[in-house]
Amino acid sequence: MKTSTKIVLAVLSGIVVALGLLMTLPSAGKWLYQNAAPAEASLYGFHTESIKAGDVTFKAYRGGMATAQAPREAVVLIHGYSADRQVWPRFAKHLVDRYEVIIPDLAGHGDTGFVPGLDYSGPAQARRVIAMLDSLGIQKAHFMGNSMGGFISGHLALAYPERTLSITVMDPAGVTSPEPSDMGKMLAQGKNPFETRSAEDFKVFYAMTMAKPPFLPPSVLAAVAEDYQRRRPELAEIFTWINNRDALDAELGRIQTPTLVLWGDQDRLIHVSAAPVWTKGIAGAQMHIFKDIGHMPMVEVPEQTAEVVNAFLAGLAKK
């Protein structure tokens, strides 16, 4: 082998090793998350907007924009506690051809940001979502929420039935599970798995969120772990606003909105035994249980989740 060839191979080998090391660094992961996620959302037809909504200004993705010549029903996707709008685009890309889709970072989360002392309760977050629609001139919407987002969707259906076309709740919080989840058992011992103090804490927590998580580079996971540790005091404050407050158990019977309940049967954060509580409580509610899926079906199996949701929406359109 010629000396020049050996040199080129050695340089290339060094570059590969350097890139491999770089991909394990949290700083590289933070850059990837901040840039790659919006770029992917853009590929699916979404752009970022700032939307004034009462006491906050939402950062949100929007796509499938309605026009006077081509009106569309709106869909609002509401993430869970500690998450942000980035959990939705791979699911939302299956809706954007038919609906105007709005995906906000809730108050206290993502790029909308945290403000100490703000009201982070389910009803308050629901009011902000309605204020966001007012800012956009949208009168009615289908609300879809995961976890805390499902809880907020329930409050939207209760407080604003005239603004609510339907709700789809995915592994929602807000009612008492007949059987305790792994998270429920931890909370009973005084430990909130969301409040991580170390990389090991985050590893335990992350394993609880999904049964089939999508691939993320190690550097991205490390960056997210660091972010959870940084946000621990903020998450603790938000949790006091939603834990055992404004429960929906006794209120489900008042919800008249068409409802779809989705759940992963391996959910470790909110036990799947809560799914029938919702469907028995809300007249006419439909239910679908995903086998071998955890707390976030729209992330774990986005295409299959969208198929179920689109079938539900198509059924409503025929009525």
PDB file of C-alpha atoms in Angstrom:
ATOM      1  CA  MET A   1       0.000   0.000   0.000  1.00  0.00           C
ATOM      2  CA  LYS A   2       1.328   3.404  -0.943  1.00  0.00           C
ATOM      3  CA  THR A   3       2.263   5.779   1.852  1.00  0.00           C
ATOM      4  CA  SER A   4      -0.230   8.418   0.588  1.00  0.00           C
ATOM      5  CA  THR A   5      -3.076   5.891   0.720  1.00  0.00           C
ATOM      6  CA  LYS A   6      -2.125   4.927   4.264  1.00  0.00           C
ATOM      7  CA  ILE A   7      -2.174   8.572   5.274  1.00  0.00           C
ATOM      8  CA  VAL A   8      -5.638   9.123   3.741  1.00  0.00           C
ATOM      9  CA  LEU A   9      -7.010   6.029   5.487  1.00  0.00           C
ATOM     10  CA  ALA A  10      -5.490   7.108   8.781  1.00  0.00           C
ATOM     11  CA  VAL A  11      -7.052  10.565   8.446  1.00  0.00           C
ATOM     12  CA  LEU A  12     -10.455   9.099   7.562  1.00  0.00           C
ATOM     13  CA  SER A  13     -10.199   6.694  10.478  1.00  0.00           C
ATOM     14  CA  GLY A  14      -9.414   9.584  12.782  1.00  0.00           C
ATOM     15  CA  ILE A  15     -12.403  11.547  11.483  1.00  0.00           C
ATOM     16  CA  VAL A  16     -14.718   8.588  12.085  1.00  0.00           C
ATOM     17  CA  VAL A  17     -13.418   8.180  15.629  1.00  0.00           C
ATOM     18  CA  ALA A  18     -13.752  11.914  16.283  1.00  0.00           C
ATOM     19  CA  LEU A  19     -17.306  11.963  14.957  1.00  0.00           C
ATOM     20  CA  GLY A  20     -18.131   8.937  17.100  1.00  0.00           C
ATOM     21  CA  LEU A  21     -16.828  10.689  20.201  1.00  0.00           C
ATOM     22  CA  LEU A  22     -18.637  13.888  19.247  1.00  0.00           C
ATOM     23  CA  MET A  23     -21.941  12.018  18.956  1.00  0.00           C
ATOM     24  CA  THR A  24     -21.683  10.983  22.608  1.00  0.00           C
ATOM     25  CA  LEU A  25     -21.310  14.548  23.918  1.00  0.00           C
ATOM     26  CA  PRO A  26     -24.388  16.240  25.428  1.00  0.00           C
ATOM     27  CA  SER A  27     -23.420  19.523  23.735  1.00  0.00           C
ATOM     28  CA  ALA A  28     -23.579  17.821  20.346  1.00  0.00           C
ATOM     29  CA  GLY A  29     -26.866  16.204  21.307  1.00  0.00           C
ATOM     30  CA  LYS A  30     -28.357  19.537  22.315  1.00  0.00           C
ATOM     31  CA  TRP A  31     -27.399  21.016  18.955  1.00  0.00           C
ATOM     32  CA  LEU A  32     -28.886  18.033  17.129  1.00  0.00           C
ATOM     33  CA  TYR A  33     -32.145  18.202  19.081  1.00  0.00           C
ATOM     34  CA  GLN A  34     -32.525  21.944  18.609  1.00  0.00           C
ATOM     35  CA  ASN A  35     -31.840  21.792  14.883  1.00  0.00           C
ATOM     36  CA  ALA A  36     -32.712  18.351  13.571  1.00  0.00           C
ATOM     37  CA  ALA A  37     -36.177  18.163  15.157  1.00  0.00           C
ATOM     38  CA  PRO A  38     -37.451  21.426  13.581  1.00  0.00           C
ATOM     39  CA  ALA A  39     -35.844  20.440  10.272  1.00  0.00           C
ATOM     40  CA  GLU A  40     -37.706  17.132  10.340  1.00  0.00           C
ATOM     41  CA  ALA A  41     -40.968  18.902  11.208  1.00  0.00           C
ATOM     42  CA  SER A  42     -40.377  21.220   8.251  1.00  0.00           C
ATOM     43  CA  LEU A  43     -40.095  18.218   5.935  1.00  0.00           C
ATOM     44  CA  TYR A  44     -43.579  17.208   7.060  1.00  0.00           C
ATOM     45  CA  GLY A  45     -45.021  20.620   6.243  1.00  0.00           C
ATOM     46  CA  PHE A  46     -44.788  22.410   9.611  1.00  0.00           C
ATOM     47  CA  HIS A  47     -43.347  25.805  10.457  1.00  0.00           C
ATOM     48  CA  THR A  48     -42.819  27.523  13.814  1.00  0.00           C
ATOM     49  CA  GLU A  49     -44.953  30.448  14.965  1.00  0.00           C
ATOM     50  CA  SER A  50     -45.255  32.612  18.068  1.00  0.00           C
ATOM     51  CA  ILE A  51     -48.899  32.890  19.161  1.00  0.00           C
ATOM     52  CA  LYS A  52     -50.051  35.229  21.927  1.00  0.00           C
ATOM     53  CA  ALA A  53     -52.460  33.505  24.296  1.00  0.00           C
ATOM     54  CA  GLY A  54     -53.389  35.436  27.434  1.00  0.00           C
ATOM     55  CA  ASP A  55     -50.529  35.310  29.918  1.00  0.00           C
ATOM     56  CA  VAL A  56     -48.120  33.410  27.635  1.00  0.00           C
ATOM     57  CA  THR A  57     -46.863  33.465  24.068  1.00  0.00           C
ATOM     58  CA  PHE A  58     -46.889  29.969  22.649  1.00  0.00           C
ATOM     59  CA  LYS A  59     -44.182  28.628  20.406  1.00  0.00           C
ATOM     60  CA  ALA A  60     -45.987  26.233  18.114  1.00  0.00           C
ATOM     61  CA  TYR A  61     -45.780  24.229  14.918  1.00  0.00           C
ATOM     62  CA  ARG A  62     -48.478  24.889  12.326  1.00  0.00           C
ATOM     63  CA  GLY A  63     -49.198  23.031   9.135  1.00  0.00           C
ATOM     64  CA  GLY A  64     -51.967  22.316   6.647  1.00  0.00           C
ATOM     65  CA  MET A  65     -53.167  25.897   6.818  1.00  0.00           C
ATOM     66  CA  ALA A  66     -56.825  26.522   6.075  1.00  0.00           C
ATOM     67  CA  THR A  67     -57.824  29.299   3.694  1.00  0.00           C
ATOM     68  CA  ALA A  68     -61.099  30.973   2.776  1.00  0.00           C
ATOM     69  CA  GLN A  69     -61.032  29.048  -0.486  1.00  0.00           C
ATOM     70  CA  ALA A  70     -60.079  25.757   1.190  1.00  0.00           C
ATOM     71  CA  PRO A  71     -61.467  25.636   4.750  1.00  0.00           C
ATOM     72  CA  ARG A  72     -60.297  22.835   7.006  1.00  0.00           C
ATOM     73  CA  GLU A  73     -61.128  21.578  10.450  1.00  0.00           C
ATOM     74  CA  ALA A  74     -58.409  22.275  12.993  1.00  0.00           C
ATOM     75  CA  VAL A  75     -56.563  19.713  15.109  1.00  0.00           C
ATOM     76  CA  VAL A  76     -54.652  20.779  18.231  1.00  0.00           C
ATOM     77  CA  LEU A  77     -52.059  18.324  19.571  1.00  0.00           C
ATOM     78  CA  ILE A  78     -51.280  18.712  23.287  1.00  0.00           C
ATOM     79  CA  HIS A  79     -48.157  17.126  24.773  1.00  0.00           C
ATOM     80  CA  GLY A  80     -47.711  15.715  28.255  1.00  0.00           C
ATOM     81  CA  TYR A  81     -46.011  16.853  31.436  1.00  0.00           C
ATOM     82  CA  SER A  82     -42.291  17.585  30.886  1.00  0.00           C
ATOM     83  CA  ALA A  83     -42.532  16.984  27.110  1.00  0.00           C
ATOM     84  CA  ASP A  84     -42.789  19.486  24.241  1.00  0.00           C
ATOM     85  CA  ARG A  85     -44.102  19.807  20.691  1.00  0.00           C
ATOM     86  CA  GLN A  86     -41.325  17.630  19.285  1.00  0.00           C
ATOM     87  CA  VAL A  87     -43.160  14.435  20.307  1.00  0.00           C
ATOM     88  CA  TRP A  88     -45.873  14.979  17.672  1.00  0.00           C
ATOM     89  CA  PRO A  89     -44.570  15.587  14.101  1.00  0.00           C
ATOM     90  CA  ARG A  90     -44.069  11.940  13.061  1.00  0.00           C
ATOM     91  CA  PHE A  91     -47.700  11.313  14.010  1.00  0.00           C
ATOM     92  CA  ALA A  92     -48.971  14.683  12.785  1.00  0.00           C
ATOM     93  CA  LYS A  93     -47.581  14.240   9.275  1.00  0.00           C
ATOM     94  CA  HIS A  94     -50.417  11.738   8.733  1.00  0.00           C
ATOM     95  CA  LEU A  95     -53.026  14.436   9.512  1.00  0.00           C
ATOM     96  CA  VAL A  96     -51.643  17.525   7.810  1.00  0.00           C
ATOM     97  CA  ASP A  97     -52.997  16.673   4.342  1.00  0.00           C
ATOM     98  CA  ARG A  98     -56.580  16.903   5.631  1.00  0.00           C
ATOM     99  CA  TYR A  99     -56.526  19.174   8.674  1.00  0.00           C
ATOM    100  CA  GLU A 100     -54.999  22.392   9.898  1.00  0.00           C
ATOM    101  CA  VAL A 101     -52.669  21.156  12.645  1.00  0.00           C
ATOM    102  CA  ILE A 102     -51.425  23.267  15.562  1.00  0.00           C
ATOM    103  CA  ILE A 103     -48.841  21.843  17.987  1.00  0.00           C
ATOM    104  CA  PRO A 104     -47.983  24.207  20.862  1.00  0.00           C
ATOM    105  CA  ASP A 105     -45.368  23.998  23.565  1.00  0.00           C
ATOM    106  CA  LEU A 106     -47.528  24.411  26.668  1.00  0.00           C
ATOM    107  CA  ALA A 107     -46.802  27.016  29.328  1.00  0.00           C
ATOM    108  CA  GLY A 108     -43.856  25.815  31.400  1.00  0.00           C
ATOM    109  CA  HIS A 109     -42.531  23.618  28.604  1.00  0.00           C
ATOM    110  CA  GLY A 110     -40.288  23.742  25.550  1.00  0.00           C
ATOM    111  CA  ASP A 111     -39.725  27.072  23.867  1.00  0.00           C
ATOM    112  CA  THR A 112     -42.827  28.635  25.430  1.00  0.00           C
ATOM    113  CA  GLY A 113     -40.859  28.580  28.657  1.00  0.00           C
ATOM    114  CA  PHE A 114     -41.359  28.420  32.394  1.00  0.00           C
ATOM    115  CA  VAL A 115     -42.448  31.351  34.569  1.00  0.00           C
ATOM    116  CA  PRO A 116     -42.272  30.854  38.359  1.00  0.00           C
ATOM    117  CA  GLY A 117     -45.627  31.226  40.096  1.00  0.00           C
ATOM    118  CA  LEU A 118     -47.761  30.815  36.960  1.00  0.00           C
ATOM    119  CA  ASP A 119     -50.913  28.672  37.171  1.00  0.00           C
ATOM    120  CA  TYR A 120     -50.027  25.348  35.521  1.00  0.00           C
ATOM    121  CA  SER A 121     -53.247  23.510  36.380  1.00  0.00           C
ATOM    122  CA  GLY A 122     -55.236  21.584  33.783  1.00  0.00           C
ATOM    123  CA  PRO A 123     -58.053  24.171  33.618  1.00  0.00           C
ATOM    124  CA  ALA A 124     -55.533  27.029  33.252  1.00  0.00           C
ATOM    125  CA  GLN A 125     -53.723  25.262  30.418  1.00  0.00           C
ATOM    126  CA  ALA A 126     -57.099  24.631  28.744  1.00  0.00           C
ATOM    127  CA  ARG A 127     -57.922  28.359  28.956  1.00  0.00           C
ATOM    128  CA  ARG A 128     -54.617  29.180  27.270  1.00  0.00           C
ATOM    129  CA  VAL A 129     -55.314  26.736  24.441  1.00  0.00           C
ATOM    130  CA  ILE A 130     -58.661  28.450  23.816  1.00  0.00           C
ATOM    131  CA  ALA A 131     -56.935  31.859  23.937  1.00  0.00           C
ATOM    132  CA  MET A 132     -54.486  30.546  21.330  1.00  0.00           C
ATOM    133  CA  LEU A 133     -57.372  29.561  19.048  1.00  0.00           C
ATOM    134  CA  ASP A 134     -58.915  32.999  19.582  1.00  0.00           C
ATOM    135  CA  SER A 135     -55.644  34.584  18.453  1.00  0.00           C
ATOM    136  CA  LEU A 136     -55.722  32.426  15.328  1.00  0.00           C
ATOM    137  CA  GLY A 137     -59.391  33.101  14.613  1.00  0.00           C
ATOM    138  CA  ILE A 138     -60.294  29.408  14.941  1.00  0.00           C
ATOM    139  CA  GLN A 139     -63.697  28.716  16.456  1.00  0.00           C
ATOM    140  CA  LYS A 140     -63.624  24.935  16.880  1.00  0.00           C
ATOM    141  CA  ALA A 141     -61.025  22.163  16.928  1.00  0.00           C
ATOM    142  CA  HIS A 142     -60.391  18.501  17.504  1.00  0.00           C
ATOM    143  CA  PHE A 143     -58.185  18.237  20.613  1.00  0.00           C
ATOM    144  CA  MET A 144     -55.740  15.344  20.960  1.00  0.00           C
ATOM    145  CA  GLY A 145     -53.582  14.975  24.030  1.00  0.00           C
ATOM    146  CA  ASN A 146     -51.112  12.554  25.532  1.00  0.00           C
ATOM    147  CA  SER A 147     -50.839  12.056  29.308  1.00  0.00           C
ATOM    148  CA  MET A 148     -51.283  15.527  30.864  1.00  0.00           C
ATOM    149  CA  GLY A 149     -52.366  16.634  27.396  1.00  0.00           C
ATOM    150  CA  GLY A 150     -55.238  14.140  27.562  1.00  0.00           C
ATOM    151  CA  PHE A 151     -56.163  15.525  30.967  1.00  0.00           C
ATOM    152  CA  ILE A 152     -56.226  19.030  29.465  1.00  0.00           C
ATOM    153  CA  SER A 153     -58.306  17.765  26.538  1.00  0.00           C
ATOM    154  CA  GLY A 154     -60.859  16.465  29.016  1.00  0.00           C
ATOM    155  CA  HIS A 155     -61.067  19.888  30.639  1.00  0.00           C
ATOM    156  CA  LEU A 156     -61.472  21.492  27.209  1.00  0.00           C
ATOM    157  CA  ALA A 157     -64.448  19.241  26.487  1.00  0.00           C
ATOM    158  CA  LEU A 158     -65.971  20.103  29.884  1.00  0.00           C
ATOM    159  CA  ALA A 159     -65.422  23.856  29.919  1.00  0.00           C
ATOM    160  CA  TYR A 160     -65.646  24.615  26.185  1.00  0.00           C
ATOM    161  CA  PRO A 161     -67.993  22.065  24.569  1.00  0.00           C
ATOM    162  CA  GLU A 162     -69.019  24.609  21.916  1.00  0.00           C
ATOM    163  CA  ARG A 163     -65.363  24.882  20.831  1.00  0.00           C
ATOM    164  CA  THR A 164     -64.630  21.143  20.898  1.00  0.00           C
ATOM    165  CA  LEU A 165     -65.307  18.961  17.849  1.00  0.00           C
ATOM    166  CA  SER A 166     -63.854  15.846  19.481  1.00  0.00           C
ATOM    167  CA  ILE A 167     -61.195  14.714  21.918  1.00  0.00           C
ATOM    168  CA  THR A 168     -58.661  11.939  21.487  1.00  0.00           C
ATOM    169  CA  VAL A 169     -56.901  11.075  24.737  1.00  0.00           C
ATOM    170  CA  MET A 170     -53.747   8.962  24.603  1.00  0.00           C
ATOM    171  CA  ASP A 171     -52.777   7.337  27.909  1.00  0.00           C
ATOM    172  CA  PRO A 172     -54.350  10.341  29.661  1.00  0.00           C
ATOM    173  CA  ALA A 173     -53.870  11.483  33.221  1.00  0.00           C
ATOM    174  CA  GLY A 174     -56.814  12.734  35.233  1.00  0.00           C
ATOM    175  CA  VAL A 175     -58.634   9.691  36.632  1.00  0.00           C
ATOM    176  CA  THR A 176     -57.762   7.105  39.256  1.00  0.00           C
ATOM    177  CA  SER A 177     -56.385   3.839  37.866  1.00  0.00           C
ATOM    178  CA  PRO A 178     -57.969   0.706  39.370  1.00  0.00           C
ATOM    179  CA  GLU A 179     -54.479  -0.827  39.324  1.00  0.00           C
ATOM    180  CA  PRO A 180     -51.396   1.214  40.275  1.00  0.00           C
ATOM    181  CA  SER A 181     -48.722   1.847  37.674  1.00  0.00           C
ATOM    182  CA  ASP A 182     -44.996   1.697  38.366  1.00  0.00           C
ATOM    183  CA  MET A 183     -45.063   5.471  38.604  1.00  0.00           C
ATOM    184  CA  GLY A 184     -48.037   5.319  40.977  1.00  0.00           C
ATOM    185  CA  LYS A 185     -46.089   3.033  43.279  1.00  0.00           C
ATOM    186  CA  MET A 186     -43.109   5.391  43.218  1.00  0.00           C
ATOM    187  CA  LEU A 187     -45.295   8.406  43.980  1.00  0.00           C
ATOM    188  CA  ALA A 188     -46.767   6.530  46.936  1.00  0.00           C
ATOM    189  CA  GLN A 189     -43.203   6.256  48.249  1.00  0.00           C
ATOM    190  CA  GLY A 190     -42.651   9.996  47.801  1.00  0.00           C
ATOM    191  CA  LYS A 191     -40.562   9.833  44.604  1.00  0.00           C
ATOM    192  CA  ASN A 192     -41.541  11.449  41.306  1.00  0.00           C
ATOM    193  CA  PRO A 193     -39.622   9.681  38.494  1.00  0.00           C
ATOM    194  CA  PHE A 194     -39.801  12.841  36.365  1.00  0.00           C
ATOM    195  CA  GLU A 195     -37.628  14.710  38.867  1.00  0.00           C
ATOM    196  CA  THR A 196     -34.216  13.304  37.972  1.00  0.00           C
ATOM    197  CA  ARG A 197     -31.006  14.180  39.799  1.00  0.00           C
ATOM    198  CA  SER A 198     -28.526  12.129  37.766  1.00  0.00           C
ATOM    199  CA  ALA A 199     -27.996  10.396  34.449  1.00  0.00           C
ATOM    200  CA  GLU A 200     -28.916   7.119  36.158  1.00  0.00           C
ATOM    201  CA  ASP A 201     -32.194   8.609  37.418  1.00  0.00           C
ATOM    202  CA  PHE A 202     -33.002   9.703  33.874  1.00  0.00           C
ATOM    203  CA  LYS A 203     -32.189   6.256  32.491  1.00  0.00           C
ATOM    204  CA  VAL A 204     -34.705   4.710  34.905  1.00  0.00           C
ATOM    205  CA  PHE A 205     -37.318   7.353  34.047  1.00  0.00           C
ATOM    206  CA  TYR A 206     -36.814   7.118  30.272  1.00  0.00           C
ATOM    207  CA  ALA A 207     -37.295   3.346  30.364  1.00  0.00           C
ATOM    208  CA  MET A 208     -40.700   3.968  31.945  1.00  0.00           C
ATOM    209  CA  THR A 209     -41.928   6.298  29.200  1.00  0.00           C
ATOM    210  CA  MET A 210     -42.017   3.930  26.227  1.00  0.00           C
ATOM    211  CA  ALA A 211     -41.936   0.204  25.541  1.00  0.00           C
ATOM    212  CA  LYS A 212     -40.632   0.750  21.995  1.00  0.00           C
ATOM    213  CA  PRO A 213     -38.793   4.069  21.902  1.00  0.00           C
ATOM    214  CA  PRO A 214     -37.489   5.316  18.539  1.00  0.00           C
ATOM    215  CA  PHE A 215     -33.745   5.467  18.062  1.00  0.00           C
ATOM    216  CA  LEU A 216     -32.020   8.556  19.426  1.00  0.00           C
ATOM    217  CA  PRO A 217     -28.263   9.142  19.235  1.00  0.00           C
ATOM    218  CA  PRO A 218     -26.558   8.743  22.626  1.00  0.00           C
ATOM    219  CA  SER A 219     -25.603  12.418  22.578  1.00  0.00           C
ATOM    220  CA  VAL A 220     -29.263  13.451  22.250  1.00  0.00           C
ATOM    221  CA  LEU A 221     -30.285  11.240  25.159  1.00  0.00           C
ATOM    222  CA  ALA A 222     -27.426  12.672  27.222  1.00  0.00           C
ATOM    223  CA  ALA A 223     -28.559  16.204  26.392  1.00  0.00           C
ATOM    224  CA  VAL A 224     -32.157  15.415  27.313  1.00  0.00           C
ATOM    225  CA  ALA A 225     -30.947  13.858  30.576  1.00  0.00           C
ATOM    226  CA  GLU A 226     -29.040  17.030  31.424  1.00  0.00           C
ATOM    227  CA  ASP A 227     -32.074  19.140  30.544  1.00  0.00           C
ATOM    228  CA  TYR A 228     -34.315  17.135  32.890  1.00  0.00           C
ATOM    229  CA  GLN A 229     -31.837  17.605  35.712  1.00  0.00           C
ATOM    230  CA  ARG A 230     -31.682  21.356  35.026  1.00  0.00           C
ATOM    231  CA  ARG A 231     -35.469  21.607  34.939  1.00  0.00           C
ATOM    232  CA  ARG A 232     -36.078  19.550  38.085  1.00  0.00           C
ATOM    233  CA  PRO A 233     -37.231  22.521  40.239  1.00  0.00           C
ATOM    234  CA  GLU A 234     -39.495  23.731  37.425  1.00  0.00           C
ATOM    235  CA  LEU A 235     -41.022  20.299  36.913  1.00  0.00           C
ATOM    236  CA  ALA A 236     -41.559  19.953  40.651  1.00  0.00           C
ATOM    237  CA  GLU A 237     -43.519  23.228  40.701  1.00  0.00           C
ATOM    238  CA  ILE A 238     -45.626  22.243  37.686  1.00  0.00           C
ATOM    239  CA  PHE A 239     -46.354  18.860  39.272  1.00  0.00           C
ATOM    240  CA  THR A 240     -47.906  20.501  42.334  1.00  0.00           C
ATOM    241  CA  TRP A 241     -50.486  22.060  39.994  1.00  0.00           C
ATOM    242  CA  ILE A 242     -51.540  18.784  38.347  1.00  0.00           C
ATOM    243  CA  ASN A 243     -51.013  16.004  40.880  1.00  0.00           C
ATOM    244  CA  ASN A 244     -54.305  15.033  42.552  1.00  0.00           C
ATOM    245  CA  ARG A 245     -55.967  18.262  41.415  1.00  0.00           C
ATOM    246  CA  ASP A 246     -58.959  18.931  39.156  1.00  0.00           C
ATOM    247  CA  ALA A 247     -59.581  15.195  38.770  1.00  0.00           C
ATOM    248  CA  LEU A 248     -62.044  14.095  36.103  1.00  0.00           C
ATOM    249  CA  ASP A 249     -63.404  10.888  37.700  1.00  0.00           C
ATOM    250  CA  ALA A 250     -66.696  12.478  38.760  1.00  0.00           C
ATOM    251  CA  GLU A 251     -66.850  14.764  35.703  1.00  0.00           C
ATOM    252  CA  LEU A 252     -66.599  12.279  32.826  1.00  0.00           C
ATOM    253  CA  GLY A 253     -70.376  11.848  32.622  1.00  0.00           C
ATOM    254  CA  ARG A 254     -70.740  15.520  31.716  1.00  0.00           C
ATOM    255  CA  ILE A 255     -68.560  15.182  28.614  1.00  0.00           C
ATOM    256  CA  GLN A 256     -70.813  15.047  25.545  1.00  0.00           C
ATOM    257  CA  THR A 257     -68.017  15.426  22.983  1.00  0.00           C
ATOM    258  CA  PRO A 258     -67.149  12.477  20.702  1.00  0.00           C
ATOM    259  CA  THR A 259     -64.224  10.774  22.422  1.00  0.00           C
ATOM    260  CA  LEU A 260     -61.513   8.303  21.423  1.00  0.00           C
ATOM    261  CA  VAL A 261     -59.425   6.676  24.160  1.00  0.00           C
ATOM    262  CA  LEU A 262     -56.060   5.188  23.146  1.00  0.00           C
ATOM    263  CA  TRP A 263     -53.681   3.323  25.447  1.00  0.00           C
ATOM    264  CA  GLY A 264     -50.541   1.219  25.344  1.00  0.00           C
ATOM    265  CA  ASP A 265     -50.986  -1.976  27.318  1.00  0.00           C
ATOM    266  CA  GLN A 266     -47.412  -1.719  28.643  1.00  0.00           C
ATOM    267  CA  ASP A 267     -47.791   1.815  30.024  1.00  0.00           C
ATOM    268  CA  ARG A 268     -45.692   2.094  33.192  1.00  0.00           C
ATOM    269  CA  LEU A 269     -46.625   5.703  33.976  1.00  0.00           C
ATOM    270  CA  ILE A 270     -50.440   5.449  33.931  1.00  0.00           C
ATOM    271  CA  HIS A 271     -51.858   1.929  34.146  1.00  0.00           C
ATOM    272  CA  VAL A 272     -53.967   0.710  31.238  1.00  0.00           C
ATOM    273  CA  SER A 273     -56.713  -0.248  33.707  1.00  0.00           C
ATOM    274  CA  ALA A 274     -57.710   3.440  33.613  1.00  0.00           C
ATOM    275  CA  ALA A 275     -58.819   3.142  29.973  1.00  0.00           C
ATOM    276  CA  PRO A 276     -62.230   1.566  30.784  1.00  0.00           C
ATOM    277  CA  VAL A 277     -62.775   4.257  33.417  1.00  0.00           C
ATOM    278  CA  TRP A 278     -62.807   6.801  30.599  1.00  0.00           C
ATOM    279  CA  THR A 279     -64.953   4.772  28.209  1.00  0.00           C
ATOM    280  CA  LYS A 280     -67.509   3.829  30.858  1.00  0.00           C
ATOM    281  CA  GLY A 281     -67.644   7.410  32.071  1.00  0.00           C
ATOM    282  CA  ILE A 282     -68.117   9.109  28.685  1.00  0.00           C
ATOM    283  CA  ALA A 283     -71.185   8.002  26.749  1.00  0.00           C
ATOM    284  CA  GLY A 284     -70.293   6.644  23.322  1.00  0.00           C
ATOM    285  CA  ALA A 285     -66.535   6.831  23.865  1.00  0.00           C
ATOM    286  CA  GLN A 286     -64.464   4.526  21.659  1.00  0.00           C
ATOM    287  CA  MET A 287     -61.340   2.698  22.840  1.00  0.00           C
ATOM    288  CA  HIS A 288     -58.281   1.157  21.208  1.00  0.00           C
ATOM    289  CA  ILE A 289     -55.507  -0.621  23.140  1.00  0.00           C
ATOM    290  CA  PHE A 290     -52.100  -0.990  21.486  1.00  0.00           C
ATOM    291  CA  LYS A 291     -50.365  -4.261  22.264  1.00  0.00           C
ATOM    292  CA  ASP A 292     -46.765  -4.132  23.526  1.00  0.00           C
ATOM    293  CA  ILE A 293     -46.745  -0.317  23.486  1.00  0.00           C
ATOM    294  CA  GLY A 294     -46.046   2.023  26.377  1.00  0.00           C
ATOM    295  CA  HIS A 295     -47.121   5.510  27.417  1.00  0.00           C
ATOM    296  CA  MET A 296     -46.607   7.304  24.087  1.00  0.00           C
ATOM    297  CA  PRO A 297     -48.195   5.440  21.154  1.00  0.00           C
ATOM    298  CA  MET A 298     -47.942   8.504  18.882  1.00  0.00           C
ATOM    299  CA  VAL A 299     -44.140   8.293  19.276  1.00  0.00           C
ATOM    300  CA  GLU A 300     -43.713   4.518  19.447  1.00  0.00           C
ATOM    301  CA  VAL A 301     -46.073   3.605  16.584  1.00  0.00           C
ATOM    302  CA  PRO A 302     -46.992   6.929  14.921  1.00  0.00           C
ATOM    303  CA  GLU A 303     -48.372   5.492  11.689  1.00  0.00           C
ATOM    304  CA  GLN A 304     -50.586   2.913  13.413  1.00  0.00           C
ATOM    305  CA  THR A 305     -51.805   5.533  15.884  1.00  0.00           C
ATOM    306  CA  ALA A 306     -52.672   7.882  13.033  1.00  0.00           C
ATOM    307  CA  GLU A 307     -54.603   5.121  11.259  1.00  0.00           C
ATOM    308  CA  VAL A 308     -56.842   4.662  14.308  1.00  0.00           C
ATOM    309  CA  VAL A 309     -57.277   8.417  14.765  1.00  0.00           C
ATOM    310  CA  ASN A 310     -58.037   9.079  11.099  1.00  0.00           C
ATOM    311  CA  ALA A 311     -60.633   6.304  11.103  1.00  0.00           C
ATOM    312  CA  PHE A 312     -62.265   7.895  14.162  1.00  0.00           C
ATOM    313  CA  LEU A 313     -62.313  11.334  12.523  1.00  0.00           C
ATOM    314  CA  ALA A 314     -63.634   9.911   9.258  1.00  0.00           C
ATOM    315  CA  GLY A 315     -66.468   8.282  11.180  1.00  0.00           C
ATOM    316  CA  LEU A 316     -67.383  11.632  12.721  1.00  0.00           C
ATOM    317  CA  ALA A 317     -67.409  13.278   9.295  1.00  0.00           C
ATOM    318  CA  LYS A 318     -70.015  10.788   8.077  1.00  0.00           C
ATOM    319  CA  LYS A 319     -72.450  11.623  10.896  1.00  0.00           C
TER     320      LYS A 319
END
